[in-house]
Amino acid sequence: SAVISQKPSRDICQRGTSLTIQCQVDSQVTMMFWYRQQPGQSLTLIATANQGSEATYESGFVIDKFPISRPNLTFSTLTVSNMSPEDSSIYLCSVPGTSGIEQYFGPGTRLTVT
Amino acid sequence: GQQLNQSPQSMFIQEGEDVSMNCTSSSIFNTWLWYKQDPGEGPVLLIALYKAGELTSNGRLTAQFGITRKDSFLNISASIPSDVGIYFCAGQTSSNTGKLIFGQGTTLQVKP
């Protein structure tokens, strides 16, 4: 499985500011996924990031709030914009395995908005 | 939208006991995956199931892909304290999109 790292591992941010989360993979992958895990909840897919094209967002998530970059096949960023306390969550990136079906997750970024 | 109903929501068991949890859906899935998440970590893949009826083991873990393709279960035998964590099922309806839908999770606590 791929080795995935995320930065920062955690942060505490003020309401109204923005935070950019980085996801780095040790191998080239076509798809990268961004998930949100609210406190005590399950994982919800935010968007799929393909290199060379615009990210595809799931219902309830919009590009203005969660802009995504995918400059190459090993890296992606997710920005949480104009944050409010409701954005306090763990944000996780994942990549498909060699079969293209299973997904492997990074360690997550724990965001607290005050 | 598609939903996975995972049960039980939580379990508190004695070390050495066997554990069973399951996921059901009204939709058909092509793939079922089981993950474990420890505090402060991302989910780790335990078992992947690719076809209906498939029964797969990984050490003390056994999972099955239901014949109807609408359910899956995970069994853990002879539980140990390090089994503590949150277990998630996840299903995929289309391999083209790669998207996964996650269950609500089962929190497992093991008493030594």
Short mmCIF file of C-alpha atoms in Angstrom, two decimals:
data_model
loop_
_atom_site.label_atom_id
_atom_site.label_comp_id
_atom_site.label_asym_id
_atom_site.label_seq_id
_atom_site.Cartn_x
_atom_site.Cartn_y
_atom_site.Cartn_z
CA SER A 1 0.00 0.00 0.00
CA ALA A 2 1.04 3.62 -0.56
CA VAL A 3 2.60 5.72 2.17
CA ILE A 4 0.55 8.85 2.69
CA SER A 5 1.45 11.87 4.78
CA GLN A 6 -0.59 14.92 5.70
CA LYS A 7 0.37 18.34 6.96
CA PRO A 8 -0.44 19.78 9.39
CA SER A 9 -1.37 16.91 11.70
CA ARG A 10 -3.52 19.28 13.71
CA ASP A 11 -4.29 22.98 13.99
CA ILE A 12 -6.40 25.39 15.95
CA CYS A 13 -7.73 28.23 13.82
CA GLN A 14 -9.76 31.36 14.30
CA ARG A 15 -13.21 31.76 12.83
CA GLY A 16 -13.14 33.42 9.41
CA THR A 17 -9.65 32.30 8.46
CA SER A 18 -8.60 29.61 5.97
CA LEU A 19 -6.37 26.56 6.33
CA THR A 20 -4.68 24.59 3.58
CA ILE A 21 -4.07 20.90 4.20
CA GLN A 22 -1.44 19.04 2.23
CA CYS A 23 -1.47 15.39 1.21
CA GLN A 24 1.66 13.71 -0.15
CA VAL A 25 1.83 10.16 -1.55
CA ASP A 26 4.99 8.14 -2.17
CA SER A 27 3.78 6.87 -5.55
CA GLN A 28 1.92 8.29 -8.52
CA VAL A 29 -1.86 7.93 -8.37
CA THR A 30 -4.57 9.17 -10.71
CA MET A 31 -7.27 9.68 -8.11
CA MET A 32 -7.02 11.22 -4.67
CA PHE A 33 -9.97 11.58 -2.32
CA TRP A 34 -10.70 14.04 0.46
CA TYR A 35 -12.96 13.10 3.37
CA ARG A 36 -14.34 14.88 6.40
CA GLN A 37 -14.92 13.12 9.70
CA GLN A 38 -16.89 15.24 12.14
CA PRO A 39 -16.45 14.51 15.86
CA GLY A 40 -17.74 11.05 16.72
CA GLN A 41 -19.01 10.53 13.18
CA SER A 42 -18.20 8.46 10.14
CA LEU A 43 -16.31 9.54 7.04
CA THR A 44 -18.00 11.65 4.38
CA LEU A 45 -16.48 12.14 0.95
CA ILE A 46 -15.88 15.80 0.12
CA ALA A 47 -14.44 15.49 -3.38
CA THR A 48 -12.40 13.44 -5.81
CA ALA A 49 -9.25 15.11 -7.11
CA ASN A 50 -7.89 13.97 -10.47
CA GLN A 51 -4.65 15.36 -11.81
CA GLY A 52 -5.19 17.69 -14.74
CA SER A 53 -8.88 18.30 -14.19
CA GLU A 54 -11.22 20.07 -11.82
CA ALA A 55 -12.11 18.24 -8.64
CA THR A 56 -15.51 16.56 -8.48
CA TYR A 57 -17.47 17.60 -5.40
CA GLU A 58 -20.10 15.60 -3.57
CA SER A 59 -23.52 16.95 -2.73
CA GLY A 60 -23.29 19.47 0.08
CA PHE A 61 -19.71 20.51 -0.66
CA VAL A 62 -18.75 23.41 -2.92
CA ILE A 63 -15.52 24.60 -4.48
CA ASP A 64 -15.70 28.06 -2.91
CA LYS A 65 -15.66 26.52 0.57
CA PHE A 66 -13.27 23.63 -0.12
CA PRO A 67 -10.98 24.52 -3.04
CA ILE A 68 -8.70 21.66 -4.06
CA SER A 69 -5.47 21.65 -6.01
CA ARG A 70 -3.88 18.65 -7.70
CA PRO A 71 -0.67 19.91 -9.32
CA ASN A 72 0.87 16.46 -9.92
CA LEU A 73 0.29 12.74 -9.41
CA THR A 74 1.71 12.60 -5.87
CA PHE A 75 0.32 15.72 -4.20
CA SER A 76 -2.94 17.49 -3.43
CA THR A 77 -4.16 20.26 -1.16
CA LEU A 78 -7.54 20.94 0.39
CA THR A 79 -8.33 24.42 1.68
CA VAL A 80 -11.03 24.98 4.26
CA SER A 81 -12.13 28.57 3.63
CA ASN A 82 -13.79 31.13 5.86
CA MET A 83 -13.90 28.65 8.70
CA SER A 84 -16.58 28.40 11.35
CA PRO A 85 -16.72 26.13 14.43
CA GLU A 86 -18.87 23.71 12.41
CA ASP A 87 -15.79 22.99 10.27
CA SER A 88 -14.03 21.44 13.26
CA SER A 89 -13.34 17.92 12.01
CA ILE A 90 -10.69 15.48 10.97
CA TYR A 91 -9.83 15.87 7.28
CA LEU A 92 -8.43 12.79 5.57
CA CYS A 93 -7.00 12.13 2.15
CA SER A 94 -6.95 8.70 0.57
CA VAL A 95 -5.68 7.02 -2.56
CA PRO A 96 -6.74 3.82 -4.35
CA GLY A 97 -4.71 0.66 -4.06
CA THR A 98 -3.27 -1.23 -7.01
CA SER A 99 -6.63 -2.87 -7.74
CA GLY A 100 -8.20 0.59 -7.96
CA ILE A 101 -10.92 -0.45 -5.55
CA GLU A 102 -9.69 -0.37 -1.95
CA GLN A 103 -8.51 2.95 -0.51
CA TYR A 104 -5.64 3.77 1.80
CA PHE A 105 -5.84 6.73 4.13
CA GLY A 106 -3.45 9.33 5.42
CA PRO A 107 -3.19 9.99 9.17
CA GLY A 108 -5.62 12.90 8.99
CA THR A 109 -5.54 16.56 9.95
CA ARG A 110 -7.42 17.42 13.12
CA LEU A 111 -8.87 20.91 12.77
CA THR A 112 -10.40 22.90 15.61
CA VAL A 113 -12.04 26.24 14.83
CA THR A 114 -12.60 28.66 17.69
CA GLY B 1 -28.85 8.63 -1.22
CA GLN B 2 -27.16 5.35 -0.54
CA GLN B 3 -26.66 4.47 3.10
CA LEU B 4 -24.96 1.75 5.05
CA ASN B 5 -26.50 0.71 8.34
CA GLN B 6 -23.83 -0.63 10.65
CA SER B 7 -24.56 -2.41 13.91
CA PRO B 8 -24.03 -2.56 16.73
CA GLN B 9 -23.06 1.04 17.38
CA SER B 10 -20.81 0.01 20.25
CA MET B 11 -19.68 -3.12 22.06
CA PHE B 12 -17.99 -3.70 25.40
CA ILE B 13 -16.63 -7.22 25.71
CA GLN B 14 -14.30 -9.32 27.79
CA GLU B 15 -10.88 -10.23 26.46
CA GLY B 16 -11.03 -13.60 24.73
CA GLU B 17 -14.62 -13.25 23.54
CA ASP B 18 -15.63 -13.34 19.89
CA VAL B 19 -17.16 -10.27 18.25
CA SER B 20 -19.52 -9.89 15.33
CA MET B 21 -20.64 -6.74 13.55
CA ASN B 22 -22.48 -6.18 10.30
CA CYS B 23 -23.51 -3.71 7.66
CA THR B 24 -26.66 -3.70 5.60
CA SER B 25 -27.98 -1.56 2.80
CA SER B 26 -30.97 -1.29 0.53
CA SER B 27 -28.55 -0.84 -2.38
CA ILE B 28 -26.35 -3.39 -4.12
CA PHE B 29 -22.61 -3.00 -3.66
CA ASN B 30 -19.80 -4.36 -5.84
CA THR B 31 -17.19 -4.24 -3.11
CA TRP B 32 -17.21 -4.33 0.68
CA LEU B 33 -14.31 -3.12 2.76
CA TRP B 34 -13.69 -3.23 6.50
CA TYR B 35 -11.49 -0.64 8.22
CA LYS B 36 -10.26 -0.05 11.77
CA GLN B 37 -9.52 3.41 13.11
CA ASP B 38 -7.45 4.02 16.21
CA PRO B 39 -7.66 7.37 18.04
CA GLY B 40 -5.76 10.08 16.22
CA GLU B 41 -5.13 7.89 13.18
CA GLY B 42 -6.58 7.38 9.74
CA PRO B 43 -8.61 4.22 9.00
CA VAL B 44 -6.55 1.13 8.22
CA LEU B 45 -7.83 -1.44 5.75
CA LEU B 46 -8.47 -4.85 7.34
CA ILE B 47 -10.25 -6.88 4.69
CA ALA B 48 -11.50 -6.30 1.15
CA LEU B 49 -14.31 -8.37 -0.40
CA TYR B 50 -14.85 -8.35 -4.13
CA LYS B 51 -17.65 -10.80 -4.96
CA ALA B 52 -20.91 -12.05 -3.52
CA GLY B 53 -20.52 -14.95 -1.12
CA GLU B 54 -16.80 -14.37 -0.65
CA LEU B 55 -15.47 -15.31 2.78
CA THR B 56 -12.04 -13.90 3.62
CA SER B 57 -9.86 -14.15 6.71
CA ASN B 58 -7.03 -12.01 7.99
CA GLY B 59 -5.62 -13.59 11.14
CA ARG B 60 -8.37 -13.53 13.77
CA LEU B 61 -10.62 -11.51 11.49
CA THR B 62 -13.14 -13.03 9.10
CA ALA B 63 -15.47 -11.12 6.81
CA GLN B 64 -18.11 -12.16 4.31
CA PHE B 65 -19.73 -10.50 1.32
CA GLY B 66 -23.45 -11.28 1.48
CA ILE B 67 -25.06 -13.28 -1.31
CA THR B 68 -27.58 -10.51 -1.96
CA ARG B 69 -24.68 -8.01 -2.25
CA LYS B 70 -26.53 -5.81 0.22
CA ASP B 71 -24.74 -6.83 3.39
CA SER B 72 -21.46 -7.87 4.96
CA PHE B 73 -20.28 -8.99 8.37
CA LEU B 74 -16.99 -8.93 10.24
CA ASN B 75 -16.08 -11.39 12.98
CA ILE B 76 -13.18 -11.06 15.38
CA SER B 77 -12.25 -14.19 17.29
CA ALA B 78 -10.56 -14.35 20.68
CA SER B 79 -10.45 -10.58 21.15
CA ILE B 80 -7.41 -8.92 22.71
CA PRO B 81 -7.00 -5.42 24.19
CA SER B 82 -5.39 -4.04 21.02
CA ASP B 83 -8.61 -4.78 19.12
CA VAL B 84 -10.02 -1.65 20.75
CA GLY B 85 -11.01 0.96 18.20
CA ILE B 86 -13.71 1.97 15.76
CA TYR B 87 -14.54 -0.44 12.95
CA PHE B 88 -16.07 0.88 9.75
CA CYS B 89 -17.61 -0.95 6.85
CA ALA B 90 -17.43 0.72 3.47
CA GLY B 91 -19.07 -0.16 0.19
CA GLN B 92 -18.45 0.73 -3.39
CA THR B 93 -21.18 0.68 -6.01
CA SER B 94 -19.09 1.69 -9.00
CA SER B 95 -15.42 0.95 -9.61
CA ASN B 96 -15.37 3.72 -12.21
CA THR B 97 -15.72 6.53 -9.70
CA GLY B 98 -13.81 4.83 -6.90
CA LYS B 99 -16.14 6.42 -4.37
CA LEU B 100 -16.72 4.69 -1.03
CA ILE B 101 -19.73 4.98 1.24
CA PHE B 102 -19.00 4.41 4.93
CA GLY B 103 -21.11 2.93 7.69
CA GLN B 104 -21.54 4.76 10.98
CA GLY B 105 -18.92 2.68 12.74
CA THR B 106 -18.84 0.19 15.61
CA THR B 107 -16.86 1.22 18.68
CA LEU B 108 -15.25 -1.80 20.32
CA GLN B 109 -13.95 -1.80 23.87
CA VAL B 110 -12.21 -4.85 25.31
CA LYS B 111 -11.89 -5.41 29.02
CA PRO B 112 -8.67 -7.24 29.98
#
